[in-house]
Short mmCIF file of C-alpha atoms (C1' of nucleotides) in Angstrom, two decimals:
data_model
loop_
_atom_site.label_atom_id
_atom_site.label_comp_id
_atom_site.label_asym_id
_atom_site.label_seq_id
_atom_site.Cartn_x
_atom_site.Cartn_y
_atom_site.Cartn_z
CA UNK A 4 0.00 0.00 0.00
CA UNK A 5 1.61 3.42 -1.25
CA UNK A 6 1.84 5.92 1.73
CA UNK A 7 -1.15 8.21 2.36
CA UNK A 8 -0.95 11.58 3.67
CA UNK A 9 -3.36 12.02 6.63
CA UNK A 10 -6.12 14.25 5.78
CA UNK A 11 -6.11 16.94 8.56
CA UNK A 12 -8.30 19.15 6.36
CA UNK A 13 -11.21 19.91 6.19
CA UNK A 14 -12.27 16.79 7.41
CA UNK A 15 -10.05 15.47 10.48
CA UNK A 16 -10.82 11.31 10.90
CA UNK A 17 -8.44 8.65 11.85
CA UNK A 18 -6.90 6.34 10.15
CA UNK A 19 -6.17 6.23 6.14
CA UNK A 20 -9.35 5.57 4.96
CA UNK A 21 -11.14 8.44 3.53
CA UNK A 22 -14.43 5.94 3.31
CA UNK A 23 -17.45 6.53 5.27
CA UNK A 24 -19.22 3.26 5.92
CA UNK A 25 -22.75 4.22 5.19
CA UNK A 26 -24.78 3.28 1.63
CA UNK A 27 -25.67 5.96 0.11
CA UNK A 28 -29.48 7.37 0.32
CA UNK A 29 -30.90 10.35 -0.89
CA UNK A 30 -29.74 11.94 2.60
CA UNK A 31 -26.44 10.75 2.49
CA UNK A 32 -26.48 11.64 -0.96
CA UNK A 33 -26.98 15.22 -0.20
CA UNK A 34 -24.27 14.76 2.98
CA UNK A 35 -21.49 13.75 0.50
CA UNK A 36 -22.30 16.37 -1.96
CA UNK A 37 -21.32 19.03 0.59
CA UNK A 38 -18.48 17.32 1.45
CA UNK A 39 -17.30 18.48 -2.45
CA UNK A 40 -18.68 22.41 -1.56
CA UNK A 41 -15.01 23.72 0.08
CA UNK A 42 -13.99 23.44 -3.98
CA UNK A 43 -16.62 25.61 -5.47
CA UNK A 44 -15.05 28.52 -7.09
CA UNK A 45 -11.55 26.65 -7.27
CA UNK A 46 -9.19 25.32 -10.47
CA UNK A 47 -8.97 21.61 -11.01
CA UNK A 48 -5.19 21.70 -11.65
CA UNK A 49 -4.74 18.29 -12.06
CA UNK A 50 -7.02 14.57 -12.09
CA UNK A 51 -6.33 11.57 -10.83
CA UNK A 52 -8.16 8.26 -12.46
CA UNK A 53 -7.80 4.65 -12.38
CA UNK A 54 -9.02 4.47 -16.00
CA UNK A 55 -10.25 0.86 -15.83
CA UNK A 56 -12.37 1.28 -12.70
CA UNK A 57 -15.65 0.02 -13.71
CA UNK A 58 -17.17 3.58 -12.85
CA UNK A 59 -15.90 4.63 -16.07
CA UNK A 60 -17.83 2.41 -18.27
CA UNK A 61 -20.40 5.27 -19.46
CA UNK A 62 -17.93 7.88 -20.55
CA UNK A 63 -13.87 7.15 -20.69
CA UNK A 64 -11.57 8.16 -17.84
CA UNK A 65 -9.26 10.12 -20.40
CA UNK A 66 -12.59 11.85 -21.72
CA UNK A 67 -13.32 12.79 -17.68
CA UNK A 68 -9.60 14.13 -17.39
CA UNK A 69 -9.08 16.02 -20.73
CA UNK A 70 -13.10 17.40 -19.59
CA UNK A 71 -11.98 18.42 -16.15
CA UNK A 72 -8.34 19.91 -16.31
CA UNK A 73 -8.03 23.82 -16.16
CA UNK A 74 -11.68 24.08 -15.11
CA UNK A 75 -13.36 25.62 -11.98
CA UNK A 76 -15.98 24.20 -9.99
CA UNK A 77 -19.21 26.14 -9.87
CA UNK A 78 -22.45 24.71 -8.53
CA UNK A 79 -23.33 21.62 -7.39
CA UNK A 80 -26.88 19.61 -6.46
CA UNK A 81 -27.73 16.40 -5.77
CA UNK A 82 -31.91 15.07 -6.60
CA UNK A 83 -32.51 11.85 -5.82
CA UNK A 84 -29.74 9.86 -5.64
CA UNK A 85 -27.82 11.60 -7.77
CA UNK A 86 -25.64 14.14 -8.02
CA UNK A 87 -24.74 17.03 -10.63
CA UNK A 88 -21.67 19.13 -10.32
CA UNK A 89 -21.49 22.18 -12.95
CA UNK A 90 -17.65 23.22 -13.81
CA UNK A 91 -16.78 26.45 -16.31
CA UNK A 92 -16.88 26.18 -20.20
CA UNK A 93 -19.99 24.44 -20.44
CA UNK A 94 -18.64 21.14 -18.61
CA UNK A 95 -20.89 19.01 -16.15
CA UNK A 96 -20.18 15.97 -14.37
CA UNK A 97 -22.48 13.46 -13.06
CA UNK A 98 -22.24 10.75 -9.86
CA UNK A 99 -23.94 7.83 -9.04
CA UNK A 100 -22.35 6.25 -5.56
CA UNK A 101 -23.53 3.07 -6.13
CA UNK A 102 -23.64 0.83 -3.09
CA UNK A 103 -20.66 1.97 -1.26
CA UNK A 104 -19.52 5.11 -3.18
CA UNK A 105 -18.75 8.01 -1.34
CA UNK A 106 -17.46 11.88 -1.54
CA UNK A 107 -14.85 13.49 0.71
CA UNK A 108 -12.39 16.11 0.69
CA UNK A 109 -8.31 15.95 1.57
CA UNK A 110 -5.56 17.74 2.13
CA UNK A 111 -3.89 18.58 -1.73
CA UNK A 112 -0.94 15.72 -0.49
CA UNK A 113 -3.17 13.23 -0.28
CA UNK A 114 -1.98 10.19 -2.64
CA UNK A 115 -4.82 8.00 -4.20
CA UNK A 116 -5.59 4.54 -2.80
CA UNK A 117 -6.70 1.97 -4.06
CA UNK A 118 -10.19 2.76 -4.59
CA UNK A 119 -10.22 6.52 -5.10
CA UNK A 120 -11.18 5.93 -8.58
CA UNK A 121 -11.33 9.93 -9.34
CA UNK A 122 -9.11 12.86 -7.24
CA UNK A 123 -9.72 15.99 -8.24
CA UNK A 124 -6.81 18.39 -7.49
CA UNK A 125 -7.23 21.79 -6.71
CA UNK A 126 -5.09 24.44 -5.20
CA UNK A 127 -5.95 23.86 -1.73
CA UNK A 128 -7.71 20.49 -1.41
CA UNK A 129 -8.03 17.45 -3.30
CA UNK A 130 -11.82 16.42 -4.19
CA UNK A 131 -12.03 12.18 -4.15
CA UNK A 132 -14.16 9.36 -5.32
CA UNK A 133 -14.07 6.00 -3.71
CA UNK A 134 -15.90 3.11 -4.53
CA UNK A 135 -14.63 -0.32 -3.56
CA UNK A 136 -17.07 -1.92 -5.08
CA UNK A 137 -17.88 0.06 -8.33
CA UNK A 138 -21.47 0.01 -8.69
CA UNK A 139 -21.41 3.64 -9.11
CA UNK A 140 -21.01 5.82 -12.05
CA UNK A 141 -19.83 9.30 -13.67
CA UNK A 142 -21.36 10.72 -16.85
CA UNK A 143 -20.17 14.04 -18.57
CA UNK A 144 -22.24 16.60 -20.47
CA UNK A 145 -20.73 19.27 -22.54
CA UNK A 146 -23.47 22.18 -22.72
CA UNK A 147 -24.76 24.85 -21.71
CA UNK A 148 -28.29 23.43 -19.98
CA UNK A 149 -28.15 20.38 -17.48
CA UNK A 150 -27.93 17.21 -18.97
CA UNK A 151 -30.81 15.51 -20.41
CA UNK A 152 -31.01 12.57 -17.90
CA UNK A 153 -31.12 15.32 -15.02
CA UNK A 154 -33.63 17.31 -16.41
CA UNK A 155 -35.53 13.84 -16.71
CA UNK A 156 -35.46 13.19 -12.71
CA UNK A 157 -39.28 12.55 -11.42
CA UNK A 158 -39.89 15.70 -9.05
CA UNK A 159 -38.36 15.10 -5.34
CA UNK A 160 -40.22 14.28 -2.72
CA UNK A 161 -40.46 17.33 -1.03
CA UNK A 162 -41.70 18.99 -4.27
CA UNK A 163 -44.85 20.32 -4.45
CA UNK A 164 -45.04 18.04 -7.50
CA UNK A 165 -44.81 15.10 -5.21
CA UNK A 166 -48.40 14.70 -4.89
CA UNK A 167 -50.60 12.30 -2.79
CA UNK A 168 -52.95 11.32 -5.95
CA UNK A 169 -49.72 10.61 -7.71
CA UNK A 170 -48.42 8.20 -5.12
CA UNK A 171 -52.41 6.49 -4.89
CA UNK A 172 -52.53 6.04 -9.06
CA UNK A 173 -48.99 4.53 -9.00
CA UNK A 174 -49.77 2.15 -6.53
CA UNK A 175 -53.01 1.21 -8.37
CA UNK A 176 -51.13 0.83 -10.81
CA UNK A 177 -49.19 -2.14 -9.21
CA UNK A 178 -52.03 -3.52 -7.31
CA UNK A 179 -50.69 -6.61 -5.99
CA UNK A 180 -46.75 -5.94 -5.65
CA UNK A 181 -45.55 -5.47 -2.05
CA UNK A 182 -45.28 -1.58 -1.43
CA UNK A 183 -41.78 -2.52 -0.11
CA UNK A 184 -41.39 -3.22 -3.88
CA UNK A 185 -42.87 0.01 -5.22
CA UNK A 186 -41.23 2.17 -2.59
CA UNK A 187 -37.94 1.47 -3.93
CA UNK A 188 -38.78 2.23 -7.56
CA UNK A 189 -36.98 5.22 -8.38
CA UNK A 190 -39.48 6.37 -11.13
CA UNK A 191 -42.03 7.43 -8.47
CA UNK A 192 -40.18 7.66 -5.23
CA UNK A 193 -36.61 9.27 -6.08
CA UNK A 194 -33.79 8.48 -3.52
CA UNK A 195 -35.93 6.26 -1.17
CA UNK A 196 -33.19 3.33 -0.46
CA UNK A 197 -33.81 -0.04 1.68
CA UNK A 198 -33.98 1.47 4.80
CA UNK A 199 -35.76 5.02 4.15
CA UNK A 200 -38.72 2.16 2.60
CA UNK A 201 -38.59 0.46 5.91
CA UNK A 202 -38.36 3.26 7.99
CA UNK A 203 -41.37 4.76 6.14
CA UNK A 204 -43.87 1.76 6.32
CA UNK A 205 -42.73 1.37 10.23
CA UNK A 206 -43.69 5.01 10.71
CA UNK A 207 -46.84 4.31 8.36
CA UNK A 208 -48.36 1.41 10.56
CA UNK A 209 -48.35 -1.02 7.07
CA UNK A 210 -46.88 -4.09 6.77
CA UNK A 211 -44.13 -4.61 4.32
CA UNK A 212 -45.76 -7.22 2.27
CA UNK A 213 -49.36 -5.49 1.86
CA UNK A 214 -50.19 -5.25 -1.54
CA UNK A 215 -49.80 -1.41 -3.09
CA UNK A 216 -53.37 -1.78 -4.35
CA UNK A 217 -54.39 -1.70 -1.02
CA UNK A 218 -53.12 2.02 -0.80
CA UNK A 219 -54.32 3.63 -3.70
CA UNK A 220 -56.72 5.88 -1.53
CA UNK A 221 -58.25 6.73 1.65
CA UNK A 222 -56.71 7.21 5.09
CA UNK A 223 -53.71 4.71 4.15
CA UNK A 224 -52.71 6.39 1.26
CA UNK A 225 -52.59 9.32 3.52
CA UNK A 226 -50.82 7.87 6.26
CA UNK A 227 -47.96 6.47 3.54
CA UNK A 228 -47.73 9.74 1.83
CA UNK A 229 -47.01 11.71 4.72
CA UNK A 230 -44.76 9.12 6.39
CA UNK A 231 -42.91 9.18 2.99
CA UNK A 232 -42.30 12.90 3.37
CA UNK A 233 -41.57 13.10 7.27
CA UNK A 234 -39.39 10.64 6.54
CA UNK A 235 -37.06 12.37 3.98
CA UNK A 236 -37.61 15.72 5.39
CA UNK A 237 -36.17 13.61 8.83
CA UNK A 238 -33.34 12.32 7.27
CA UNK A 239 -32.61 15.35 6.03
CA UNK A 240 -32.05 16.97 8.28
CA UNK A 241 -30.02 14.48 10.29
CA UNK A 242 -27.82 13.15 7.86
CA UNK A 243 -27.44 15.96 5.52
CA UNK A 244 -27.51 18.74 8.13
CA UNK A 245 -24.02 17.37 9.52
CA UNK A 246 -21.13 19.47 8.98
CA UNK A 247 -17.75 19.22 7.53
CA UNK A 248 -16.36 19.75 11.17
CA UNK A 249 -16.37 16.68 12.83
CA UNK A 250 -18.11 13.74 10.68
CA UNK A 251 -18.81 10.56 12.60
CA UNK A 252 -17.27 6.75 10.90
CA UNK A 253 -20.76 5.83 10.88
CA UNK A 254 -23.43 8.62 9.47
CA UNK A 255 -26.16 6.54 10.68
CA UNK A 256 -24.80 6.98 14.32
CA UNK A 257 -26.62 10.23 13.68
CA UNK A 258 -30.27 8.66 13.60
CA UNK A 259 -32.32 9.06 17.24
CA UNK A 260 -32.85 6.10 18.67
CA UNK A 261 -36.67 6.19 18.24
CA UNK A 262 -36.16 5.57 14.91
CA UNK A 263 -36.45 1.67 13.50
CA UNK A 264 -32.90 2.38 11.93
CA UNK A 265 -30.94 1.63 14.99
CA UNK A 266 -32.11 -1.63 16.07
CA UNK A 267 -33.13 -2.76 12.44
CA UNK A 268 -29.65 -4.81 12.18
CA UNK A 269 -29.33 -5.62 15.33
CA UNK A 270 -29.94 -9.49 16.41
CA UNK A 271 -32.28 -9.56 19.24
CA UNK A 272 -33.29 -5.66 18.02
CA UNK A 273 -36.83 -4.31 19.34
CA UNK A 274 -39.57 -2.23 18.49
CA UNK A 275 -38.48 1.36 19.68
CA UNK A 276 -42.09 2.32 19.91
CA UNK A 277 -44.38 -0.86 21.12
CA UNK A 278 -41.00 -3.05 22.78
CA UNK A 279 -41.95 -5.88 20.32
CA UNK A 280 -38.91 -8.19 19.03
CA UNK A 281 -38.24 -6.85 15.44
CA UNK A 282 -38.92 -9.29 12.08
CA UNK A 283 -36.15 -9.30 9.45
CA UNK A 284 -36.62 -11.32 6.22
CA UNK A 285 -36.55 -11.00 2.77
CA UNK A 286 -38.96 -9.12 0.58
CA UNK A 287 -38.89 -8.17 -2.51
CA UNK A 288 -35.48 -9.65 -3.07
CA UNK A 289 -34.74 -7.67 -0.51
CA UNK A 290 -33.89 -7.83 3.26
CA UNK A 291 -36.45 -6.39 5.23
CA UNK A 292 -37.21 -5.02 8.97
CA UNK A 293 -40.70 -4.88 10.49
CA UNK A 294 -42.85 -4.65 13.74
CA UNK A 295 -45.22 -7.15 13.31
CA UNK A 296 -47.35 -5.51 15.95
CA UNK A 297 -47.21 -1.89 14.82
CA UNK A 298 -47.21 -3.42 11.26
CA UNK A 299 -50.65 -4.81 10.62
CA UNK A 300 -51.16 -7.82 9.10
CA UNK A 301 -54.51 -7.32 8.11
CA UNK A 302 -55.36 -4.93 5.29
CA UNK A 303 -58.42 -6.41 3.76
"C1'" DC B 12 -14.25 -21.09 4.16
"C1'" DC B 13 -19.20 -19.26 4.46
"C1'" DC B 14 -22.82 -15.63 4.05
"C1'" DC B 15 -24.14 -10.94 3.95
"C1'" DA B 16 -24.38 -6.03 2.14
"C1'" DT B 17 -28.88 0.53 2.47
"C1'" DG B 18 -28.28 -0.08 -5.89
"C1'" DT B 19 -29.19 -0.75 -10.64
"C1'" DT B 20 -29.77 -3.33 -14.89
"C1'" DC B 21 -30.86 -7.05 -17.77
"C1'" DG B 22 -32.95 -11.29 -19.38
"C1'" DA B 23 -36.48 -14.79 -18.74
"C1'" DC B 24 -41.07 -15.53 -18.06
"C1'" DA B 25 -46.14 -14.88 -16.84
"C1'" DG C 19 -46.53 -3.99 -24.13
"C1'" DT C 20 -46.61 -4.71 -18.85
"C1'" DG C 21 -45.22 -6.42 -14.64
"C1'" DT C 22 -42.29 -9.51 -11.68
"C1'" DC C 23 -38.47 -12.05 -10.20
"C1'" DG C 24 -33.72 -13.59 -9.81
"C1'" DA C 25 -29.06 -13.14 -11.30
"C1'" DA C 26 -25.22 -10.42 -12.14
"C1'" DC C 27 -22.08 -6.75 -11.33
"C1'" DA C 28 -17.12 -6.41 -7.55
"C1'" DT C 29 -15.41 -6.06 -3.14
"C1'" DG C 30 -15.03 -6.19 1.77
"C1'" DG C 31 -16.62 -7.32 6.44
"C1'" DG C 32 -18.23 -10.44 10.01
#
DNA sequence: CCCCATGTTCGACA
DNA sequence: GTGTCGAACATGGG
């Protein structure tokens, strides 16, 4: 392993690894597209790429490099789970983290491991991409309006074009798949990840497995729309809202402990709300935390 | 060694 | 055409 210079700013953590160990959610999403803020306004003087990495296989790493040197950083957002970050002459690049992609910024010394798959030098700071295990992506848009893809994002959640009667038709739509199923289509519910669907139907009252059809309208559809927007505003707020100062190894070490998220992995984990002994198995391909007494059962 | 992982895409099939 | 399901992608951690 080549030598690594400790990254003292602006994010002080031990160790070498500039990886946070969190999968990456619309919050966290947001969270690691901060982390990239201290470089807006700044010259990428030089990029780093491992031009095989898999995160290439869109657009080129040479295209990303010859795209990106002698540019400044202007703007940035992230939507969904994506991000968007606009650089001078008309150059944009695009992230997807994947399952364990993540964002940070280093001291300009800081040498490239093995799975900082794009560095971005700048005068003061180095910008990096890691991915270990490459499910994420970059794209790159020459122009002078947002890419095409971008502009093609559903409207977030916290959009007033995030309606309630668009959440009911979509679920009628798919009347007997599991609404853990539809909650983690992107099409309709941009960002939501594994745990934002569980943490939303815990919040909700309904039970993992109850058919979306059963939701299209009335006072469940209600109570799913609104958990679906407490919950994101939530996380929000207590992922993103971290600072640059002092990040914890874990982001979900941020979460209160009345929320299912801390005690959804754990064996022997309980109901924060009704002391019940949590339910974990596998729906919709995918695993899955419930209370089976706050959850009902019954939705006929 | 085994199994697991908070995402997305693609092919097979109803 | 539409919807659903499982496999595959690549790597690391327990």
């Amino acid at each position: 392993m080549s030598p690594r210079t400790r990254p003292e700013w602006p994010i002080a953590r031990d160790g070498f690894s500039y990886r946070l160990k969190t999968m990456p959610e619309l919050a966290e999403v947001e969270f690691f597209r901060r982390q990239w803020e201290v470089g807006i306004g700044k010259r990428v003087e030089r990029v780093h790429v491992h031009a095989t990495a898999r995160i290439y296989r869109s657009v080129g790493a040479r295209v990303v490099v010859e795209a990106l040197t002698g540019t400044s950083l202007q703007h940035s957002e992230a939507q969904a789970k994506q991000m968007l970050f606009r650089f001078d002459n008309d150059r944009w690049l695009g992230i997807h983290l994947g399952m364990s992609g993540s964002l940070i910024a280093a001291a300009p010394e800081m040498v490239p491991g093995k799975h900082d798959h794009l560095v971005l030098y700048l005068a003061d700071c180095a910008l990096i991409f890691s991915d270990p295990r490459m499910f994420g992506k970059v794209a790159l848009h020459r122009g002078v309006d947002v890419p095409g893809w971008w502009a093609a994002l559903p409207a977030p959640i916290l959009s007033s074009g995030f309606t309630e009667s668009a959440v009911g038709d979509f679920c009628a739509r798919r009347p007997r798949s599991s609404i853990k199923a539809v909650l983690l289509m992107q099409e309709r519910f941009p960002g939501i990840g594994n745990w934002m669907a569980d943490e939303i139907l815990w919040r909700a009252g309904i039970h993992p497995r109850c058919p979306a059809g059963k939701l299209a309208s009335g006072t469940r559809r209600t109570a799913l729309y609104t958990a679906i927007r407490e919950v994101t505003a939530d996380a929000l707020r207590e992922i993103a809202g971290v600072g640059t100062a002092a990040v914890p190894r874990h982001l979900s070490a941020q979460l209160p402990d009345h929320w299912l998220f801390n005690h959804r992995w754990k064996d022997g984990g309980t109901c924060p709300r009704s002391g019940t002994a949590l339910v974990r198995e596998t729906i919709a391909g995918r695993t899955t935390c419930y209370c089976p007494k706050c959850q009902s059962w019954s939705w006929e």
